[in-house]
XYZ file of C-alpha atoms in Angstrom:
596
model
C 129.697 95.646 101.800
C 127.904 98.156 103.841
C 125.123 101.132 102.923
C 128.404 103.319 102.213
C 128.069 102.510 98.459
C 124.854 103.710 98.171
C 123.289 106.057 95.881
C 120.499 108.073 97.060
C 117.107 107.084 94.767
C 116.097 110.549 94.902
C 111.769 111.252 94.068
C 108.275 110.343 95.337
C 107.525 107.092 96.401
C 105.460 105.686 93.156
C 101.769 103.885 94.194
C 101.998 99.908 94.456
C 98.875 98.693 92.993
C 97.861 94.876 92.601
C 96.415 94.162 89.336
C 92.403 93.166 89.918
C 92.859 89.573 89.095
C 89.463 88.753 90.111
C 86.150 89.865 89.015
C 83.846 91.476 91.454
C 81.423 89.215 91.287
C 83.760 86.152 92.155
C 85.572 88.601 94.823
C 81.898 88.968 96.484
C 80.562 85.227 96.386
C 84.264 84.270 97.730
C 84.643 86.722 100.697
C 80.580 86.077 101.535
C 81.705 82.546 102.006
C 84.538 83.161 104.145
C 83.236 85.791 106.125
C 80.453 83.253 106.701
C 82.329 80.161 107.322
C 85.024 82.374 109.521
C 81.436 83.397 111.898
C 80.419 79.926 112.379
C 83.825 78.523 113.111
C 85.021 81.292 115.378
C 81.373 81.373 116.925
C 81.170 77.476 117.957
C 84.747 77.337 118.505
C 85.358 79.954 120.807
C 81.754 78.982 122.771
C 83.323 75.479 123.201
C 86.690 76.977 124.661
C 84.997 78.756 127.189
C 82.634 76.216 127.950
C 84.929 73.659 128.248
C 87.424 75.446 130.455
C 84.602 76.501 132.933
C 83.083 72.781 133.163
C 86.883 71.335 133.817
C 88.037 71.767 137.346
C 91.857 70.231 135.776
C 91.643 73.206 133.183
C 91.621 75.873 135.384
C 94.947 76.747 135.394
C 96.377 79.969 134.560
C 97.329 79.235 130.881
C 93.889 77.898 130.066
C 91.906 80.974 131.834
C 94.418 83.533 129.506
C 93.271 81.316 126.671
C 89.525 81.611 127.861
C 90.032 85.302 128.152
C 91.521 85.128 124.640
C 88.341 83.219 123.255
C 86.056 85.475 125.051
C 87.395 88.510 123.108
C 87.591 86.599 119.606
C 84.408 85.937 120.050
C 83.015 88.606 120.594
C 84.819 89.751 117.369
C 82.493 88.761 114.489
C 79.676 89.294 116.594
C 80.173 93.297 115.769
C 82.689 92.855 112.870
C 81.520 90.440 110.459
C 78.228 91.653 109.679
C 79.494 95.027 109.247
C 81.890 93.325 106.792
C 79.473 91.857 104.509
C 77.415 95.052 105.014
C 80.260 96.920 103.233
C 81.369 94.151 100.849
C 77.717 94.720 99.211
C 77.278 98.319 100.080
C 80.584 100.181 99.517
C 83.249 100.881 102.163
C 82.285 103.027 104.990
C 78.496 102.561 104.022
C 75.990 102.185 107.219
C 72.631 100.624 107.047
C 71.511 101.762 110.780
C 71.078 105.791 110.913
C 69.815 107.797 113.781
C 71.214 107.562 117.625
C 71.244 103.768 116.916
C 73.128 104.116 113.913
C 76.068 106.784 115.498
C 76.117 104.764 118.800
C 76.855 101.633 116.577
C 79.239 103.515 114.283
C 81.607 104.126 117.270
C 81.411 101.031 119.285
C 82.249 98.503 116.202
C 85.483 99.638 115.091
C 86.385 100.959 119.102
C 85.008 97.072 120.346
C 86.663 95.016 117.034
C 89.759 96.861 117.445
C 89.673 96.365 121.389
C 89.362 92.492 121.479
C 92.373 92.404 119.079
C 94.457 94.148 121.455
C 93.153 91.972 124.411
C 94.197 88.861 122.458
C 97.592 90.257 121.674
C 97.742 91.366 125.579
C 96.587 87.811 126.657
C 99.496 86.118 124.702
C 102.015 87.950 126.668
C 100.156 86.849 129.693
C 101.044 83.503 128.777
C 104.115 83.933 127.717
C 104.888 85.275 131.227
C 102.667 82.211 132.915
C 105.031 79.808 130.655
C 108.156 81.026 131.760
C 107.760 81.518 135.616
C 106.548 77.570 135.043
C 109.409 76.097 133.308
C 112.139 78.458 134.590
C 110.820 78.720 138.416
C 109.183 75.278 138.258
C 109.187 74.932 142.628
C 107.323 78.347 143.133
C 103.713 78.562 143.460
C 101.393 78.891 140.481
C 99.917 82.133 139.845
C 96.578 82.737 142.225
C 93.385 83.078 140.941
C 92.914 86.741 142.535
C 95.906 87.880 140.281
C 95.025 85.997 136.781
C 91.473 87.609 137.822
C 93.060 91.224 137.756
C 95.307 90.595 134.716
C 92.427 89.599 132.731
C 90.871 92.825 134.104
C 93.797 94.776 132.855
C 93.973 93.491 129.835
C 90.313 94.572 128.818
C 90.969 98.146 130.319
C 94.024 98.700 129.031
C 93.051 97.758 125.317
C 89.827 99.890 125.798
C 91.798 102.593 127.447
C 93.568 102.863 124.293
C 91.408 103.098 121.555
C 89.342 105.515 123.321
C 89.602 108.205 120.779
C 87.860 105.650 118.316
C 84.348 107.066 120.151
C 84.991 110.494 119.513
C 86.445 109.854 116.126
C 84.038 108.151 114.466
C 80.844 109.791 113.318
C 78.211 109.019 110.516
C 78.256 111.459 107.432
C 75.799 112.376 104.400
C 77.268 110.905 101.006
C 74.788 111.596 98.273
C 71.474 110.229 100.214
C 73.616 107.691 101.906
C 75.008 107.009 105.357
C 78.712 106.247 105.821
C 80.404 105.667 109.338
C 83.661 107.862 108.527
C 86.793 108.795 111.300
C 86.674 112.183 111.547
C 90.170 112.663 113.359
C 91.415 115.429 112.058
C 88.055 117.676 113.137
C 87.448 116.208 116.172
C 91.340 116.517 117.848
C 92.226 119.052 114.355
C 96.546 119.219 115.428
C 97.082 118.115 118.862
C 96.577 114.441 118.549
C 97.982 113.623 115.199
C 96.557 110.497 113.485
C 99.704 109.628 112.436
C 100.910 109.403 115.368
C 98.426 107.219 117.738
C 98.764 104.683 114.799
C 102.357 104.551 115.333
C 102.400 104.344 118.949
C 99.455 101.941 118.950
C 101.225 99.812 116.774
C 104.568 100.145 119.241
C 102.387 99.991 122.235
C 99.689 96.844 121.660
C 101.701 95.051 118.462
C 105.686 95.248 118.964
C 106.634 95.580 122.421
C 103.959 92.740 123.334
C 105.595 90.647 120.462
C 109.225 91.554 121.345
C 108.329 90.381 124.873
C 106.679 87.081 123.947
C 109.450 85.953 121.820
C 111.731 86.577 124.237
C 110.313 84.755 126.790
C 109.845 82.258 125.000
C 113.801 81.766 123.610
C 114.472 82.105 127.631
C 112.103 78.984 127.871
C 113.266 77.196 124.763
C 117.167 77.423 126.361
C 115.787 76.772 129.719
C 113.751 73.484 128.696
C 116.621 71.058 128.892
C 116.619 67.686 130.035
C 118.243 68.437 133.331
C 117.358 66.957 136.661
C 115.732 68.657 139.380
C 114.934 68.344 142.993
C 112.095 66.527 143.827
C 112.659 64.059 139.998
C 114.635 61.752 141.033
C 114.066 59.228 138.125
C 114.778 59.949 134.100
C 111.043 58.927 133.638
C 109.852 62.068 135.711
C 112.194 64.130 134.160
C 111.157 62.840 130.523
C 107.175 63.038 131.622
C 108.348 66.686 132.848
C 109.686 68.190 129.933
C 107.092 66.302 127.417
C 104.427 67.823 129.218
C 105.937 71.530 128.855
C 107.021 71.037 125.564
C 103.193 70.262 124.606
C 101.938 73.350 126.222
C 104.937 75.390 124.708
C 104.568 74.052 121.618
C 100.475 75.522 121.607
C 101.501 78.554 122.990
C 104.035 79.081 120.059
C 101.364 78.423 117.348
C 98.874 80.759 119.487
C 101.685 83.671 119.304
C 102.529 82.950 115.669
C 98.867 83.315 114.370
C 98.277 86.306 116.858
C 101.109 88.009 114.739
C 100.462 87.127 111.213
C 96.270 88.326 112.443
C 97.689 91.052 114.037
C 100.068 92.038 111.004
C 96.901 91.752 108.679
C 95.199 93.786 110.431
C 97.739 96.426 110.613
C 97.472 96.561 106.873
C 93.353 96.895 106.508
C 93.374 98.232 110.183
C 89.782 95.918 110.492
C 88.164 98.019 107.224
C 86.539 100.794 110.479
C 88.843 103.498 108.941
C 91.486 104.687 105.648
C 93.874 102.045 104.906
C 96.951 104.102 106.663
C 100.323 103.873 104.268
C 103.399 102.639 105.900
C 105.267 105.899 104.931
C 102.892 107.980 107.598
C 104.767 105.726 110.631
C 107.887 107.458 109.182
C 107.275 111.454 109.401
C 110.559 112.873 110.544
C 109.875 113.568 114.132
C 109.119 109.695 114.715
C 111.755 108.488 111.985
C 114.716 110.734 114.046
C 113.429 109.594 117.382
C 113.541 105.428 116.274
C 116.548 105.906 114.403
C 118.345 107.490 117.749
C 116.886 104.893 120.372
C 117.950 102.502 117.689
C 121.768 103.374 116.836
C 121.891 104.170 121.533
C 120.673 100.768 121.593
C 123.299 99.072 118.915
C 126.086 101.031 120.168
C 125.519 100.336 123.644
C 125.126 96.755 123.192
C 127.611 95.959 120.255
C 130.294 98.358 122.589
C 130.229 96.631 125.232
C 129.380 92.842 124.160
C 131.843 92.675 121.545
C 134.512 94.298 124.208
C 133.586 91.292 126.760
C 134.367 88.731 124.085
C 138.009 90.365 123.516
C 138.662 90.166 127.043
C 137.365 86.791 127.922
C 139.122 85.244 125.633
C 143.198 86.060 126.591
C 141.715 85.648 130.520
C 139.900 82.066 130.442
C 141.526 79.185 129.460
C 138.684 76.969 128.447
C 138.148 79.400 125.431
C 142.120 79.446 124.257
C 141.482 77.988 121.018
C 141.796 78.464 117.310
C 138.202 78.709 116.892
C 137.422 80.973 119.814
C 140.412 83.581 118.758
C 138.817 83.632 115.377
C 135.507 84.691 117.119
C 137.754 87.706 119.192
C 139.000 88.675 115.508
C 135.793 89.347 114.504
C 134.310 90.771 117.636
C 137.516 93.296 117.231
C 136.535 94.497 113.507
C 132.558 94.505 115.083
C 134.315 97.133 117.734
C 135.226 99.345 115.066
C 131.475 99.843 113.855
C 130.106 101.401 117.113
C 133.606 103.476 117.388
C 133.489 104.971 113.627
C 130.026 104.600 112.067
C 127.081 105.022 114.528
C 128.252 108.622 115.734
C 128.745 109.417 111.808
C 124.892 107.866 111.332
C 123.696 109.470 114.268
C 125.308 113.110 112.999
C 123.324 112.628 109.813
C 120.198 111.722 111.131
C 119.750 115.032 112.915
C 122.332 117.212 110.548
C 121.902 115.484 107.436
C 125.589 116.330 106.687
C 129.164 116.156 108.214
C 129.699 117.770 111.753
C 133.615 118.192 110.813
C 134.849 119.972 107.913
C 138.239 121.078 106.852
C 141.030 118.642 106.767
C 140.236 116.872 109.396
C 136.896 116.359 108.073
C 138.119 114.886 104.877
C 140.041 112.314 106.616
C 137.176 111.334 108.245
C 134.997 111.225 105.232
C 137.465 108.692 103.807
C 138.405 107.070 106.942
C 134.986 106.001 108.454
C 133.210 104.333 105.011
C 137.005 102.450 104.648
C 136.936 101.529 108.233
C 133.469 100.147 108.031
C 133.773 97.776 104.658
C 137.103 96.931 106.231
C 135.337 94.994 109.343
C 132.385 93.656 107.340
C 135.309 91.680 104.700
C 137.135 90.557 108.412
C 134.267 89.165 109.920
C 133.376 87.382 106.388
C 136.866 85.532 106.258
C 136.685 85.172 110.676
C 134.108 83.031 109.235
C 135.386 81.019 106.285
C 138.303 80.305 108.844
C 135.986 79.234 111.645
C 134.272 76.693 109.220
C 137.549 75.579 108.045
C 138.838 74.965 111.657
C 135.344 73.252 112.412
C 135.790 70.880 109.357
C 139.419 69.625 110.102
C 138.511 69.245 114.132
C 135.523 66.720 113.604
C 136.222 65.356 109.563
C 140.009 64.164 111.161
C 139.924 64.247 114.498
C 143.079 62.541 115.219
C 145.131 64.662 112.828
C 146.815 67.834 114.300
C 144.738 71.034 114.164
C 144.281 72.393 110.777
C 144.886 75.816 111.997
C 147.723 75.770 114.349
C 148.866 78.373 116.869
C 151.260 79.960 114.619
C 149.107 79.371 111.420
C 145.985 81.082 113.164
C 148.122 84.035 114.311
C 149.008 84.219 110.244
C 145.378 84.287 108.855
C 144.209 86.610 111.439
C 146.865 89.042 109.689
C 145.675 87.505 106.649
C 141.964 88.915 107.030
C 142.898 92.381 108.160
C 145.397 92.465 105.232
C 143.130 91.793 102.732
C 140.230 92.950 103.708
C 142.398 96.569 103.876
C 143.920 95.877 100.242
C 140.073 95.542 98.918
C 139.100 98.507 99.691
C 141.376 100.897 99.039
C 139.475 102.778 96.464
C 137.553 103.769 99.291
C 140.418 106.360 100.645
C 140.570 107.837 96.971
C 136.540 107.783 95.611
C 135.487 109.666 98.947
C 135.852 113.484 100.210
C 133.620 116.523 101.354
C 131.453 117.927 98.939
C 129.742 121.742 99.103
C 125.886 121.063 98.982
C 123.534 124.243 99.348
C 122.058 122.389 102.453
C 125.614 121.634 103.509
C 129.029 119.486 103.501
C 128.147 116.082 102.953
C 130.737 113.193 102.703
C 129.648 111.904 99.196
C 131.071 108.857 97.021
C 132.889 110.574 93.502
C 134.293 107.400 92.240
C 134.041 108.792 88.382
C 136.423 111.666 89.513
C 138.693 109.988 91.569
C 138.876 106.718 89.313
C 137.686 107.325 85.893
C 137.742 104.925 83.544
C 140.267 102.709 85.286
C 137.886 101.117 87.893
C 134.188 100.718 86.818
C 131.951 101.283 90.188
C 129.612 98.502 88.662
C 132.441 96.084 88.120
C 133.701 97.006 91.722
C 130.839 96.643 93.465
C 129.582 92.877 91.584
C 133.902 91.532 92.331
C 132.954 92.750 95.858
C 129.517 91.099 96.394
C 130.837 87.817 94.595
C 134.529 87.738 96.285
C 133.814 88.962 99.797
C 130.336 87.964 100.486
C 128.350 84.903 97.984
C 131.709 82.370 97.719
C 132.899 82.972 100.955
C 129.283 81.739 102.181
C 128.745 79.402 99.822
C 132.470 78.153 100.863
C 131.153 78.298 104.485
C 127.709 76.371 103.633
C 129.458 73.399 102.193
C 131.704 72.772 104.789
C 129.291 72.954 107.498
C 127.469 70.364 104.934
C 129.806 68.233 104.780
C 130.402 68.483 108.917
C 126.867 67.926 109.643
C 127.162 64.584 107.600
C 129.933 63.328 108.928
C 129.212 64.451 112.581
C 127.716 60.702 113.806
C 128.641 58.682 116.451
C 131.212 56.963 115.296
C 134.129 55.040 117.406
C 137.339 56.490 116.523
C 140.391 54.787 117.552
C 141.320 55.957 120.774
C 137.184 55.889 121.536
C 136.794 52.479 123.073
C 133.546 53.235 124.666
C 130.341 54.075 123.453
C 130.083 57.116 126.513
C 133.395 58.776 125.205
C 132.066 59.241 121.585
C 128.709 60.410 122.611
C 130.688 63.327 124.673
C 132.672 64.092 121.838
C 129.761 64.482 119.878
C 128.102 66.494 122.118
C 130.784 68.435 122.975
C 131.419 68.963 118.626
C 127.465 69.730 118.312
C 127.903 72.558 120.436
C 130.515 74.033 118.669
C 128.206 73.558 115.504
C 125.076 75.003 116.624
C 127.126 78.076 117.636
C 129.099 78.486 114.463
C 125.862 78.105 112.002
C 124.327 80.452 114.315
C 126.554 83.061 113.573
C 126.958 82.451 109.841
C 123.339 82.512 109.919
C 123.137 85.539 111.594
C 125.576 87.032 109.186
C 123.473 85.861 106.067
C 120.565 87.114 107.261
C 122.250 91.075 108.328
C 124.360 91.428 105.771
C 123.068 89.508 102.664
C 119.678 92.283 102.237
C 122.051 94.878 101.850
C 124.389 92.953 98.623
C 120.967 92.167 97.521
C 119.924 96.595 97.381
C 123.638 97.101 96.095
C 123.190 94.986 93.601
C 119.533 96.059 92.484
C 120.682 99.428 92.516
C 123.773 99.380 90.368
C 121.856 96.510 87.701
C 117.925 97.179 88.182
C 115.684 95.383 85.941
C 113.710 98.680 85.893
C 114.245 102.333 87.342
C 110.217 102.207 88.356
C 111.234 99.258 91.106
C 114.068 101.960 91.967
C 111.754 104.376 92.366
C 109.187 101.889 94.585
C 107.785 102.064 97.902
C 108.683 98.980 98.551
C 112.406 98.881 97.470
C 112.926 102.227 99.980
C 111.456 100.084 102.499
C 113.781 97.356 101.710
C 116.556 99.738 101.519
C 116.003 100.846 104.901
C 115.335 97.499 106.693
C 118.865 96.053 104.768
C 120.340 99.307 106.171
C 119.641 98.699 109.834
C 119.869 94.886 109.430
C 123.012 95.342 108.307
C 124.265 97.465 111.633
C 122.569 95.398 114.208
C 124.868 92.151 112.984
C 127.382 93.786 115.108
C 125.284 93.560 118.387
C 123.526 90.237 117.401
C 127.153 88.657 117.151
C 128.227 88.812 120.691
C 124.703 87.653 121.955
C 124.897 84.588 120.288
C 128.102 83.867 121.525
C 126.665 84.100 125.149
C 123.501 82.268 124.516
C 125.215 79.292 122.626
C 128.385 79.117 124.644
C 128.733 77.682 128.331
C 132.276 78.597 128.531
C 131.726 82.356 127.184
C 128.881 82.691 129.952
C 131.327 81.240 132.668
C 134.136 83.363 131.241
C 132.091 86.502 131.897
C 131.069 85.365 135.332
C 134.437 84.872 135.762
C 135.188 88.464 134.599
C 132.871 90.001 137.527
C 134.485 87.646 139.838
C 131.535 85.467 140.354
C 133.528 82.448 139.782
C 136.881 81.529 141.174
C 140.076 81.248 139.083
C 140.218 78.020 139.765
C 137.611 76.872 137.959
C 139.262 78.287 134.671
């Protein structure tokens, strides 16, 4: 099912308050303690780091001077944040005990500094993300030099402080009834041409996700790259086993590092450090910035589901390795992912910027039932691409020596099979949507009470679709690969007289596998938020979660989760599969056709 069901929650977003389940006084003694204990650890732990790094000629090593750098800036954090903390845990939020010069010199520097060192933390992570993967990807060229890990820990402290400049002229002490209170006063001191709004949004973009989006994938370039594989210069399985232990230790601490940077970092995004207003998600979203995400976003997933899901339908028919019932399966559903891109983004993008249909008449109605039909159509193929894949998967190892349960001819069949159903299903679709007149404009709206009446309850439609098409085709999917898993052992078969041959059949079965639950899990995680809204929307417990903050957040996240499955598809293909990677070589003509 995709968003086309969807009915539009229209009103304000309702307040999400947590209930106070603990009494101030508790809430006080509590936080007291952990802003204490939190100063002494991060105080004596972050000393030691430094220390020790400096005092160890064998730990001065790129990674371990990032790390240093990292340490340095955590701690100077509750140097200047804690007590500020407990200052205002006691005091009242925004209250400051220092007045005068001192007092407005202090006011600006602890929330500019706090929020500085948490950017050159973030900043240092990527640094060794980047260290990591020229190591274990270029492991024969020369380490980083000193001069250079000296000027990127130079540009990581400039660059953080470089942008939260404005925090100096911001922030200013106020009068509140005989009191002093360090308050941001953005709005008077850059009044409309530096919106709030929006330096939170592009610091967050800036010094949170790109630097994130980065590290990960880095380090999924490493993970695939750290394989037991020989190279010059280790000419024994020892060195090579020595090798990778030793890089899967450091990787493994440089995961946990990133991991804890993001769930800080992501914490912090919600209190933003307590130096200024808790900032509600819905200001990241004004229209400007919502238009201009939504079109890099849809470029992006067009761009990449295009032409991805294109190179798997032409690999395929051209390179003989990949001729199989499995792999023709995988082109059926690359060819219904096509038909996203083609249909739906330019309708998506049209409303984003229109908010209505760009074609009207009768060639605008066809559209308006043509597109939402289109796009259910290829969500039900790839679903039963799927179920067939796992089925295929399940005779190939559970009975090896039997013929293939899905044969040429067979295959060919249920490939018909998926389109015809999938078509059949959604029918409705051509009769419960058309062009309606809206003051604002024509909009391409659902009337399934006019078209159907009585005869076809939406709610019962939508549940048969969510439970037919979507929960016992996965659950169908989930067993088998169960039951595959289980039985996948090395086990001599007859035919397998030696132990090498059923350790390459194995092998060659696991990698099958790994790519087949990566797509199903791919698919579960796109497309299952969005059954999850349908289903919420048409049987809520209670209109006021309708009306939520938090559900239209989770409507919009299941929305684009559920359009990026097309682009994610094809990537896995190429990161899991050998022969998909040589096909496209192949396709460029950087491999000969012999090889195929």
């Amino acid at each position: 099912m995709s968003a086309n069901l969807n009915t539009s929650v229209s009103g304000t977003h309702s307040a999400i308050t947590s209930p106070q389940c603990i009494n101030p006084t508790t809430q006080k003694i509590g936080q007291t303690f952990a802003y204490c204990l939190l100063s002494i650890v991060s105080l004596a732990g972050n000393i030691f780091m430094g220390i020790t790094v400096y005092s160890s000629k064998t730990l001065r090593k790129p990674t371990k001077l990032f790390m240093a750098n990292m340490a340095i800036s955590d701690l100077l954090y509750p140097i200047f944040l804690f007590p500020k903390n407990l200052t205002q845990l006691y005091r009242g939020q925004y209250f400051w005990s220092v007045s005068g010069r001192l007092g407005e010199t202090l006011c600006k520097l602890v929330p500019f500094l706090a929020d500085a060192f948490n950017a050159v933390s973030i900043l240092s992570v990527v640094l060794i993300a980047m260290e990591r993967y020229r190591a274990v990807v270029f492991p024969f060229r020369s380490p980083l030099g000193s001069k250079f890990c000296a000027l990127s820990i130079i540009a990581t402290w400039t660059t953080s402080m470089a942008l939260h400049l404005p925090y100096l002229f911001a922030f200013s002490l106020m009068e509140h009834s005989e009191e002093k209170k360090c308050e941001p006063q953005w709005k008077k001191t850059f009044e409309d041409s530096f919106p709030f709004e929006t330096y939170i949004c592009a610091g967050s973009i800036l010094i949170f996700f790109i630097p994130l989006f980065v590290t990960i994938l880095l380090y999924v370039i490493i993970i695939l790259k750290l394989k037991s594989q020989m190279t010059p210069g280790e000419q024994s399985a020892n060195a090579l086993t020595h090798r990778a232990e030793r890089e899967w230790k450091v990787l493994k601490m440089s995961i946990a590092i990133v991991m804890t940077i993001r769930e800080m970092s992501l914490n912090e995004n919600t209190s933003n450090n307590g130096t200024h207003p808790v900032m509600p998600p819905a200001l990241c979203f004004n229209p400007v910035t919502r238009r201009i995400g939504e079109t890099i976003a849809y470029c992006l997933l067009f761009v990449v589901s295009l032409v991805g899901n294109s190179f798997i339908v032409i690999i395929v028919p051209k390179t003989k390795t990949v001729r199989r019932a499995t792999n023709i399966l995988i082109v059926n559903m690359a060819a219904s992912d096509l038909l996203y891109p083609i249909f739906l983004f330019p309708k998506n993008l049209t409303e984003v910027y229109l908010h209505s249909g760009l074609v009207s008449g009768d060639v605008g109605e066809t559209l308006c039932k043509l597109v939402p039909f289109i796009a259910d159509v290829s969500t039900s193929v790839s679903i039963l691409s799927l179920v067939l894949i796992a089925v295929d998967r399940f005779g190939t190892v559970v009975f090896p020596l039997r013929t293939p349960f899905i044969g040429s001819k067979l295959c060919r069949f249920l490939l018909l099979a998926t389109w015809i159903i999938s078509l059949a299903f959604h029918l409705p679709y051509l009769f419960a949507f058309s062009l309606v007149e809206y003051t604002e404009g024509t909009k391409c709206a659902l009337q399934w009470n006019e078209a159907l009446g009585d005869t076809l309850s939406l709610k019962n439609y939508i549940l048969g679709a969510c439970i037919s098409l979507v929960y016992i085709p996965l659950f169908l999917i989930f067993l088998l690969y169960l039951i595959i898993i289980l039985k996948l052992k090395p086990q001599t078969t007859p035919g397998e007289q030696s132990a090498n041959a059923v350790k390459r059949r194995v092998k060659r079965e696991l990698k099958v596998l790994k790519m087949s639950i990566a797509i199903v899990l791919g698919f579960t995680i796109c497309r299952i938020p969005l059954t999850i809204r349908l289903l919420l929307l048409f049987f809520p417990p209670n209109i006021s979660m309708i009306e939520s903050c938090g559900f239209k957040y989770f409507a919009y996240v299941s929305h684009f989760l559920n359009h990026s499955y097309c682009a994610i598809n094809p990537c896995i293909y190429f990161i899991f599969s050998g022969n998909y990677r040589e096909g496209l070589k192949y396709l460029f003509g950087l491999r000969n056709s012999s090889s195929k």
